[in-house]
Structure formats: C-alpha cells, structure tokens
Coordinates of C-alpha atoms and ligand atoms in Angstrom, one line a residue:
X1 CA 3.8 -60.5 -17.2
X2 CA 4.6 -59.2 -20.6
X3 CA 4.7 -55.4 -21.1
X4 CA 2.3 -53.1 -22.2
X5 CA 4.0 -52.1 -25.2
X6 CA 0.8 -50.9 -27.3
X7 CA 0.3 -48.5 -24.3
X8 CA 3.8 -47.7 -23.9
X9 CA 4.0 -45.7 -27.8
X10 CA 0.2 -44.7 -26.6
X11 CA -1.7 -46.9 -30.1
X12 CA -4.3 -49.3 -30.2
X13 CA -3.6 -53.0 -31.0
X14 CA -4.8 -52.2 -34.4
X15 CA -2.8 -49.8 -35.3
X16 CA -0.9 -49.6 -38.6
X17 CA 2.7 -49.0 -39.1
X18 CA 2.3 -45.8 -39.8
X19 CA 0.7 -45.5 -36.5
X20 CA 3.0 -46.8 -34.8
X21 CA 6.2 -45.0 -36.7
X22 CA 4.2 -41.3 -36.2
X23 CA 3.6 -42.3 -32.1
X24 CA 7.4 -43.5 -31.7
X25 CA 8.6 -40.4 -33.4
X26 CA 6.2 -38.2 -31.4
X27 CA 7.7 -39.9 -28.1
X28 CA 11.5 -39.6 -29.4
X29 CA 11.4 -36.1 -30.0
X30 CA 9.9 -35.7 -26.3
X31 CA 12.4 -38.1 -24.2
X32 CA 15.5 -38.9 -26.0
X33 CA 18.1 -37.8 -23.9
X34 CA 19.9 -35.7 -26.8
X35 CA 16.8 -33.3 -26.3
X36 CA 15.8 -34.0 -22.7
X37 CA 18.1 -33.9 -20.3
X38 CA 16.1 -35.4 -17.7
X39 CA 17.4 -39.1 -16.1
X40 CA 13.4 -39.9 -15.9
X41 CA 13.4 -39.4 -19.6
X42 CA 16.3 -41.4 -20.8
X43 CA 14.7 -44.6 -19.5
X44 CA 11.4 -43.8 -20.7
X45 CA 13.1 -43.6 -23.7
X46 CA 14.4 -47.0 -23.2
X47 CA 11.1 -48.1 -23.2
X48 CA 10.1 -46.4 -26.2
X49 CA 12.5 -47.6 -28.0
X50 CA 12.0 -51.3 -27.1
X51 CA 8.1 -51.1 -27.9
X52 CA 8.7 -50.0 -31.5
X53 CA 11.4 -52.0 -31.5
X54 CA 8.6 -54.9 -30.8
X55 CA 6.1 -53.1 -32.4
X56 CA 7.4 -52.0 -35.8
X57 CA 8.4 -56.3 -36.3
X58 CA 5.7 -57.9 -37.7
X59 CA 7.1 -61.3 -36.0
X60 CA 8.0 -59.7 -32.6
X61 CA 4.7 -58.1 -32.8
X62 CA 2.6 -61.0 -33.5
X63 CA 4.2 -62.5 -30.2
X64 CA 2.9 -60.3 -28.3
X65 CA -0.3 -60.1 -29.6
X66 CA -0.3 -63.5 -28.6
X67 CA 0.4 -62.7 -24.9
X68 CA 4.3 -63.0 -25.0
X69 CA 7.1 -60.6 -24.6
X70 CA 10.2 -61.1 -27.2
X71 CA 12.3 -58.8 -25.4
X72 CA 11.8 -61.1 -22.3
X73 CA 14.8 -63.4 -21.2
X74 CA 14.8 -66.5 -23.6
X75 CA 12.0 -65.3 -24.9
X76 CA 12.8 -66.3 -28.5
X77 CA 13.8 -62.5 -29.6
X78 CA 16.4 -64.0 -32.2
X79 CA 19.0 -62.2 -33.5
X80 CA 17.8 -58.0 -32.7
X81 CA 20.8 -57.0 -30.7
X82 CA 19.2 -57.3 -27.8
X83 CA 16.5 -54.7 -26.2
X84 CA 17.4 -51.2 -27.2
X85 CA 20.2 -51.9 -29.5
X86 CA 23.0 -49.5 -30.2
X87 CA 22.7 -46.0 -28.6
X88 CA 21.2 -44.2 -32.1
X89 CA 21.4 -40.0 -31.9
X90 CA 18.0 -37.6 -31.9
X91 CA 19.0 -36.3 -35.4
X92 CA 20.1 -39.5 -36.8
X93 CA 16.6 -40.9 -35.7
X94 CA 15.2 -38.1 -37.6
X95 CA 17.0 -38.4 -40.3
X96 CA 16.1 -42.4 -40.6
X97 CA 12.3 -41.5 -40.6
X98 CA 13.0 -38.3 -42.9
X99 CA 14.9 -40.3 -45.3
X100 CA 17.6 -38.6 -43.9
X101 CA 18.4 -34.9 -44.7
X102 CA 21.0 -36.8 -46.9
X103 CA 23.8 -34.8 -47.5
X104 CA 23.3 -31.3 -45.1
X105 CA 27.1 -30.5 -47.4
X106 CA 29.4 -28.3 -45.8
X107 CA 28.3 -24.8 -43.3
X108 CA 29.1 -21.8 -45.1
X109 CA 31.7 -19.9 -43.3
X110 CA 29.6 -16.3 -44.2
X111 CA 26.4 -16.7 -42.1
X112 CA 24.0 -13.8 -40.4
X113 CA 25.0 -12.2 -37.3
X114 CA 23.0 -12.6 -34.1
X115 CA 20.5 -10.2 -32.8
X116 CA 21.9 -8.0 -29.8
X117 CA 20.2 -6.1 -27.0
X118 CA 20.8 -3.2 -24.7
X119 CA 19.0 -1.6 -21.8
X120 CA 18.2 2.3 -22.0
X121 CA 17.6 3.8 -18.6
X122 CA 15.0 6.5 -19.4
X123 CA 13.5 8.6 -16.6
X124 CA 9.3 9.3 -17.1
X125 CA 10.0 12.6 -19.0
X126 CA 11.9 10.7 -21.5
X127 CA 9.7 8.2 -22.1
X128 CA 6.5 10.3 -22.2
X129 CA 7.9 13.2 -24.8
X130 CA 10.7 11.0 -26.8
X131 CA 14.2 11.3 -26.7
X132 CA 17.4 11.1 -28.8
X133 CA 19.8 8.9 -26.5
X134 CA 23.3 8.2 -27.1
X135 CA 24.3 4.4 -26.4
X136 CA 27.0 2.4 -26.6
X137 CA 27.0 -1.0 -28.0
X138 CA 29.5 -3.9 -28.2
X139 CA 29.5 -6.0 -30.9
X140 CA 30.9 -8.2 -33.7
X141 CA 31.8 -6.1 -36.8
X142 CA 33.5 -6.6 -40.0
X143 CA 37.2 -7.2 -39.7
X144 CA 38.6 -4.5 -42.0
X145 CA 41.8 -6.4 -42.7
X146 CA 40.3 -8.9 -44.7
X147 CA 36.4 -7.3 -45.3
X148 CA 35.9 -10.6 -44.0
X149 CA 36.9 -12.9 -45.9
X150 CA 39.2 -14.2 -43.4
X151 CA 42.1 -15.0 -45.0
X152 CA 45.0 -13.2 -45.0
X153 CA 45.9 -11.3 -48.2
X154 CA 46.8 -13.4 -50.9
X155 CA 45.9 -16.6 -49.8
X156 CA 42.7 -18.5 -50.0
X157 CA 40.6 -20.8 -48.3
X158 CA 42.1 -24.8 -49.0
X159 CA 39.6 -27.9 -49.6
X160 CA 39.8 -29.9 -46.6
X161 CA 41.8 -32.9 -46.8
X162 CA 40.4 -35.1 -44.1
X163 CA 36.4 -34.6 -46.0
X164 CA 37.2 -34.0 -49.4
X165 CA 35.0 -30.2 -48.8
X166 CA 32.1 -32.0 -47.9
X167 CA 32.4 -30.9 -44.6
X168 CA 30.9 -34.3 -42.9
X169 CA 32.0 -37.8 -42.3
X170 CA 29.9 -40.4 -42.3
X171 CA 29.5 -43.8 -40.1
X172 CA 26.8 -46.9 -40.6
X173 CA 25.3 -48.1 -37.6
X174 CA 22.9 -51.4 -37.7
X175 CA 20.3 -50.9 -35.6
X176 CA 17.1 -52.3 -34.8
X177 CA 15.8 -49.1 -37.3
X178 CA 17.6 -50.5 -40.1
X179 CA 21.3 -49.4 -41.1
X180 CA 21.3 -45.5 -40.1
X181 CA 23.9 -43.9 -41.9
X182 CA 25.1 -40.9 -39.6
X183 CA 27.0 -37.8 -40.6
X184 CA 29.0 -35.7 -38.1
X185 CA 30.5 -32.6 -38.8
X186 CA 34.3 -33.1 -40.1
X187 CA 36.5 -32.5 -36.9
X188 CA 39.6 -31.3 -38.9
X189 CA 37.5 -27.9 -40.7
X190 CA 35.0 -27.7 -38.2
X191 CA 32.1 -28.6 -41.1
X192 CA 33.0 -25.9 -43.3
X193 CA 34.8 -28.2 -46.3
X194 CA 37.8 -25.9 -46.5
X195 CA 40.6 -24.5 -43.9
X196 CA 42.1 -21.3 -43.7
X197 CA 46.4 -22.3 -44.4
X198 CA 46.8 -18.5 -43.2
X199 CA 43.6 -16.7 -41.3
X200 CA 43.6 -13.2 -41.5
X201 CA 46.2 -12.0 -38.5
X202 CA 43.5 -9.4 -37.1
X203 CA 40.4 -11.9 -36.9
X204 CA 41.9 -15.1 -36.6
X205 CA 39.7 -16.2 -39.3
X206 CA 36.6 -15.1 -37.7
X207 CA 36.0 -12.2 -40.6
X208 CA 34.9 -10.0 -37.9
X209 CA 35.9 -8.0 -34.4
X210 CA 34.4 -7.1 -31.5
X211 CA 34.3 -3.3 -31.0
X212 CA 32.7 -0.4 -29.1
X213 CA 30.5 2.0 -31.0
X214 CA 27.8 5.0 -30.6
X215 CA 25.1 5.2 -31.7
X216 CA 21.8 7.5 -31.2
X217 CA 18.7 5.6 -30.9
X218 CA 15.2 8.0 -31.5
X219 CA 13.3 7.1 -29.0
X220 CA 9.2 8.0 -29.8
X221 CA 6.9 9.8 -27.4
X222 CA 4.5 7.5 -25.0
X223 CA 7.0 4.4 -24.8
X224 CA 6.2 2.3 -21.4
X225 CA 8.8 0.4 -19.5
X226 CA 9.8 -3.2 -21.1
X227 CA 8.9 -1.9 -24.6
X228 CA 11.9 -2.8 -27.6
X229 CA 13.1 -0.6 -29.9
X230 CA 14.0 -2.3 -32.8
X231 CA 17.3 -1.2 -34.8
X232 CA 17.7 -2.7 -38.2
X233 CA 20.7 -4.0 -38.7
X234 CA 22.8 -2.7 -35.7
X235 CA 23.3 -5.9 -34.1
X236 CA 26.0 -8.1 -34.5
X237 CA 28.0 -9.0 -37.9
X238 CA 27.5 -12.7 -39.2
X239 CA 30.7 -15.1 -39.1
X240 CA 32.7 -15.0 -42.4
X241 CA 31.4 -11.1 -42.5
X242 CA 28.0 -12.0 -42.8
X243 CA 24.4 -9.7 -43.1
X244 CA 23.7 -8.1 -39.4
X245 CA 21.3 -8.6 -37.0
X246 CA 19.2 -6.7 -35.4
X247 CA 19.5 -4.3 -32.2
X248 CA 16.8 -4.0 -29.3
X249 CA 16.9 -1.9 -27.2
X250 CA 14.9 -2.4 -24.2
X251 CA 12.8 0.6 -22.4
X252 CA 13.2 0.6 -18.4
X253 CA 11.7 3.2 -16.9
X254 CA 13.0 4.9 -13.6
X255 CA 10.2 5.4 -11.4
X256 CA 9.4 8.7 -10.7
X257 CA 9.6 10.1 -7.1
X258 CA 5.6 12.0 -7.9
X259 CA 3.9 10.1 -10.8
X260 CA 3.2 6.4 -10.9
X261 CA 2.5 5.8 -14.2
X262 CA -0.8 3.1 -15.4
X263 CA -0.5 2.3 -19.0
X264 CA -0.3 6.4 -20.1
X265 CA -2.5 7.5 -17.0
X266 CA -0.7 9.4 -14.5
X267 CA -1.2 9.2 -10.9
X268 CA -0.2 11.3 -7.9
X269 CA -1.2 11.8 -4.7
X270 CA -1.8 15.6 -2.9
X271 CA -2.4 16.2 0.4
X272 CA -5.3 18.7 1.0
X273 CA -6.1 20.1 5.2
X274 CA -9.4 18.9 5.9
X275 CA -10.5 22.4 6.6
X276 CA -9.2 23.1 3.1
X277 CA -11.8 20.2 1.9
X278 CA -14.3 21.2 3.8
X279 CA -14.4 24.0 2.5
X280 CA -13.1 23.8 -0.4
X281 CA -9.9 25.2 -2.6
X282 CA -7.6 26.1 -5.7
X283 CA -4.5 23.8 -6.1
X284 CA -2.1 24.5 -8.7
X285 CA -0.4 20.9 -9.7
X286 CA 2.4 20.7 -11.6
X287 CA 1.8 18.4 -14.5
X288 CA 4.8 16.7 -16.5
X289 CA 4.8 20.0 -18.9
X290 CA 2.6 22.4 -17.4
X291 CA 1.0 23.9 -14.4
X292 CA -2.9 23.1 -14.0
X293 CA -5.2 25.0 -11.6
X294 CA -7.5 22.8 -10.1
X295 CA -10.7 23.1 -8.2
X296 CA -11.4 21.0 -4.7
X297 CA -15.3 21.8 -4.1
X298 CA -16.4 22.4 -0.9
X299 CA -17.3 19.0 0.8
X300 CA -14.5 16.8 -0.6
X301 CA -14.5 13.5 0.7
X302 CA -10.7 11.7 1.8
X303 CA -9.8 9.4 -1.3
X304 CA -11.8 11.6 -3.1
X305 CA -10.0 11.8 -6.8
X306 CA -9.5 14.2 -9.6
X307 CA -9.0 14.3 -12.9
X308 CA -7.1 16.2 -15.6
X309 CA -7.8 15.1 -19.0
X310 CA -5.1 15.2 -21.6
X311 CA -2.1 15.6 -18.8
X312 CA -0.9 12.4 -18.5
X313 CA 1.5 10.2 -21.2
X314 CA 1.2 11.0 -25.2
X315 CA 0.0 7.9 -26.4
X316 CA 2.7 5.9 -28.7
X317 CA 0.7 5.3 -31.4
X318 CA -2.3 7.8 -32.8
X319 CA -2.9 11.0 -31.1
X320 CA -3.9 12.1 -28.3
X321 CA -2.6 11.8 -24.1
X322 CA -3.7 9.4 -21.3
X323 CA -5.0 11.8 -18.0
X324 CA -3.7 12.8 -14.8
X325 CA -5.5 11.3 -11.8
X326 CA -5.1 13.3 -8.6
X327 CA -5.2 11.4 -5.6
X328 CA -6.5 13.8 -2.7
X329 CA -5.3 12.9 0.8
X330 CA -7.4 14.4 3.3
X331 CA -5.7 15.7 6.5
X332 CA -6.6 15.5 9.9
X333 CA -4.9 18.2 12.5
X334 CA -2.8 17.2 14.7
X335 CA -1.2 18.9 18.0
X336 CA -4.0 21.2 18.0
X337 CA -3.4 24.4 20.8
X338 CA -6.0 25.2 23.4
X339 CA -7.3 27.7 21.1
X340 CA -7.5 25.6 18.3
X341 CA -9.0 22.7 20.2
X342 CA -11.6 25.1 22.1
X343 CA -12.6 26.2 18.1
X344 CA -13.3 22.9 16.8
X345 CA -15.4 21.8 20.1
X346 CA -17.5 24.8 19.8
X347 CA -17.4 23.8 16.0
X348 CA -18.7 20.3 16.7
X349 CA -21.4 21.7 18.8
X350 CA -22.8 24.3 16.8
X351 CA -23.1 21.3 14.4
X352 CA -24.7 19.1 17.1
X353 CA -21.6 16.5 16.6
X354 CA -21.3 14.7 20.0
X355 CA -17.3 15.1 21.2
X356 CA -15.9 12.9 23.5
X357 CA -13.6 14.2 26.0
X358 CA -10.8 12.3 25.6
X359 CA -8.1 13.6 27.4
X360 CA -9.9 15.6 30.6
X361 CA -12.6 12.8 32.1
X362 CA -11.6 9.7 30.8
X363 CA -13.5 9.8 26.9
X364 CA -15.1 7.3 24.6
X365 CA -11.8 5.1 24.4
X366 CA -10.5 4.5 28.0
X367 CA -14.6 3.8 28.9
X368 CA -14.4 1.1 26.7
X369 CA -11.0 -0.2 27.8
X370 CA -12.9 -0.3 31.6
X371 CA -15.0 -2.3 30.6
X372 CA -12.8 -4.6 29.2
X373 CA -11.1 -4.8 33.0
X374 CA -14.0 -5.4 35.0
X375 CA -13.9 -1.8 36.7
Ligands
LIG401 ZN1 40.2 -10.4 -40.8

C-alpha cells in the first residue's frame, strides 16, 4: 500500500506548495535530529523528508495522487537519489527555505560576556530589614596585558589564510531540495577571519581572565527566598574584551528556628497552660524588632490564633509590613499530684462535667476495651 504521505507533513490533498513547504519546515524544526536528539525522531524525520520529497515534485506527486508510491521499489522514482537523499544539516535546511542567511561573514572576536549568578545565604532578619553583604564572585574580566585585544604588544591580528577573513568555507550539496550551498565555520581561525601570529602571553588570546573579586551587593528590605538581585554589569566580561553581563544574585532564605514566614506574614506558634486560657493572660512575644504585649481573653479556644498587625515582613515594594500571626497551643496538664488531681475533680463537679475514673475502677476506656473481649 502506498504511504500516506499527505498525512505524513499533516496537509490536505489540495494543498499548495506553499502549504506543503510551511508543514515540512514546521516538522524539520521539530524532528531533525540536529535539534532532537531522540532515535524516534530521526526516522520520523526520515519520513518527513521523503513526503516532501514526493510532495514538493509535481510528477512524483501526481503519482501518488493517482494511488502510487514513487519512493516504492521500481516504482518509477527516476533519477532523485533515492528516498531521503543526502543527510542535509537543520541550519542548512533553513537556510535553503530562507534563501540562505547567505553570507553570516566572520564572528567578531569582541562579543558580550555571559550573565553570572551567585547564591546569598541570608538569615530572616536579613531579608526582612535589608542588608549590605559582602560576596565573592568569580568571573571573566578584562586581561590587562593587552585591554583585550588579545594580541600581544606590537603585533596584530593576521587575515586568515585558509578563508581569505571570511571566516566560513563553503560546500554544494545536490539534494532532493535543490543544490544547498552550506557554510561551516573555517576550522583553521575558528570563524573569526583572522589568527592571532602571537596571542597575548597572559590570556592566550582570550582578551580576558578569570579572577576573584568583592563586591557589596544592597540588598532591600522585604526580599523573599528565590528572589534575584540584579547587578548591572557585574557578570562576566565578553571574549575579545567585550561589554559585561549581568550578575544575579539569588535570595535563599535560612529558615528560622521561631518564624515561618507566608509571603511577608509571620507565623509562630506559643504555647499557653490551659488554665492560662481558661482564664485568660498577658504574653509578651518577641517580634523580629520589638517586644509586643499581647492579650489571651479568658475562654481561648486550642488553635485559637492572634494577630499583630504591622509585625511581620516590610513589604519590598510600597510601604507598609505584612502581620504576625500567633499560633496558640493550648496545653493540657500532665503528671498531675494527688492534690492537683483532687482540685480539678472537685473542679469538674462544681461544673457538673461527668469524670471518669480512669485509673481507680476501671474508667470510660478499659469499659469499652471489655466489651470488645466479650467480658
Ligand atoms: Zn591578554
């Protein structure tokens, strides 16, 4: 049976070349292997390829509009150089449909540095009020030797032989797109059109060396964990001596052993006596930068929660502070003495509370587990 090549670039059977070049260059740019490294891929590609190859030939085309398959064994493909032709490169597929970027000429040697980024370790006080940190950073900066030009003193960058400065060699392939003319980078300057006779001795060329520096980075009040700091211009130096790029540096927060911090909302947890909530008490919390007295009413409930407005993180941007939410832990006694125990029994009665008494007769628990045994 002949294949389904319409449904294979995903166009009607009346689509137009144009069609038919926009769905094969839609599919290349998803599955040729010089952009997808999956095996799957590569021999969908295969298959891509031979449909426009079919496809894109008004004779091969009308074949198969007549039920046949001109890729098939013997059947009458002629002269294409067989199914798939030559193995033709993403960019050089590209470049056939783009009329080519022509000539892309030599790389500059000067081009702009890459972007760099560093963690900062901040505990909760940092990041809430601001801090100046010191840092450290390693990168790329300008060779001093030769301000980086690269060359040592005196001498000067020399055309390259092998491409005349264009930086590029070209080859002709015939393929069943048509002749594709290809350029590849020259091998013998690396694309750059000219070679260095004598680099500079402290770069090797490079116009630039890695070194330590310090810095301070100002770090604003109310920044949350993950956040970047941008640094204009601190990152690393271009090759050739080339413009800077940029320095993050990225927020992580310690946590804090009291605080847990929700966006600039401040939680914490205190744990109150349940006499103390019954009936009721002054706490004095400590907040990040102050000490707040605050009231527990008689009759607090367990997860019962306050709230102090304006205590928690300064917000980054505009004015203003997220709250503190405390969390109030109501506790139980424990290990209560025979006085103790005697107190909160005649307690419970005076407030008509049933008690069971679990440890002298056997109480509410141990009845239950009875009747779970049959006794
Ligand atoms: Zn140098």
């Amino acid at each position: 049976m002949a294949k389904d090549y319409y449904g294979i670039l995903g166009v009607p059977k009346d689509a137009d070349a144009d069609d038919i070049k926009r769905a094969y260059r839609k599919l290349a740019r998803q599955y040729h292997p010089d952009v997808n490294p999956d095996p799957a891929a590569a021999e969908k590609f295969k298959d891509i390829n031979n449909a426009y190859e079919v496809l894109s030939d008004d004779q091969k085309r009308r074949m198969v509009d007549l039920g046949g398959d001109p890729l098939a064994p013997g059947g009458g493909g002629g002269a294409g150089g067989g199914p798939g032709g030559p193995f033709v490169g993403f960019q050089d597929i590209m470049d056939a449909f783009f009329g080519g970027s022509g000539s892309r000429g030599p790389r500059p040697r000067t081009r702009p540095g890459a972007d760099a980024i560093l963690r900062l370790d901040l505990d909760l006080f940092e990041t809430a009020f601001g801090v100046e940190a010191p840092i450290t950073v390693d990168t790329a900066v300008l060779c001093t030797t030769c301000s980086g030009a690269g060359t040592a003193a005196g001498t000067h960058p020399k055309t390259c032989d092998t491409c005349g400065g264009r930086g590029e060699v070209q080859s002709v392939q015939r393929t069943f797109l048509g002749q594709v003319v290809s350029s590849r980078p020259c091998a013998a300057c690396q694309g750059f059109g000219t070679t260095l006779p004598h680099p500079c001795p402290t770069c090797a060329g490079d116009g630039r060396v890695r070194t330590r520096r310090s810095l301070t980075v100002k770090i604003p009040a109310g920044v949350e964990d993950g956040m970047r700091i941008r640094l204009a211009g601190q990152g690393e130096v271009g090759p050739g001596g080339g413009p800077s790029g940029d320095l993050y540096v990225e927020i992580h927060e310690r946590p804090h052993d009291v605080y847990a911090r929700k966006g600039d909302d401040l939680h914490c947890k205190v744990t109150v006596p349940m006499t103390a909530a019954a009936l009721g008490t002054r706490l004095t919390i400590k907040t990040l930068d102050s000490e707040e007295q605050l009231e527990v009413k008689p009759g607090t409930q367990p997860n019962s929660t306050l709230r102090i407005r304006g205590k928690g993180v300064p917000h980054l941007r505009g004015s203003g502070r997220g709250d503190l939410f405390v969390h109030l832990d109501v506790r139980t006694p424990t290990r209560l003495d025979g006085d103790q125990e005697r107190l909160l029994r005649d307690f419970a009665r005076a407030r008509g509370e049933e008690v069971a008494e679990l440890s002298k007769q056997g109480g509410f628990f141990s009845r239950v587990r009875d009747a779970f045994n049959g006794h």
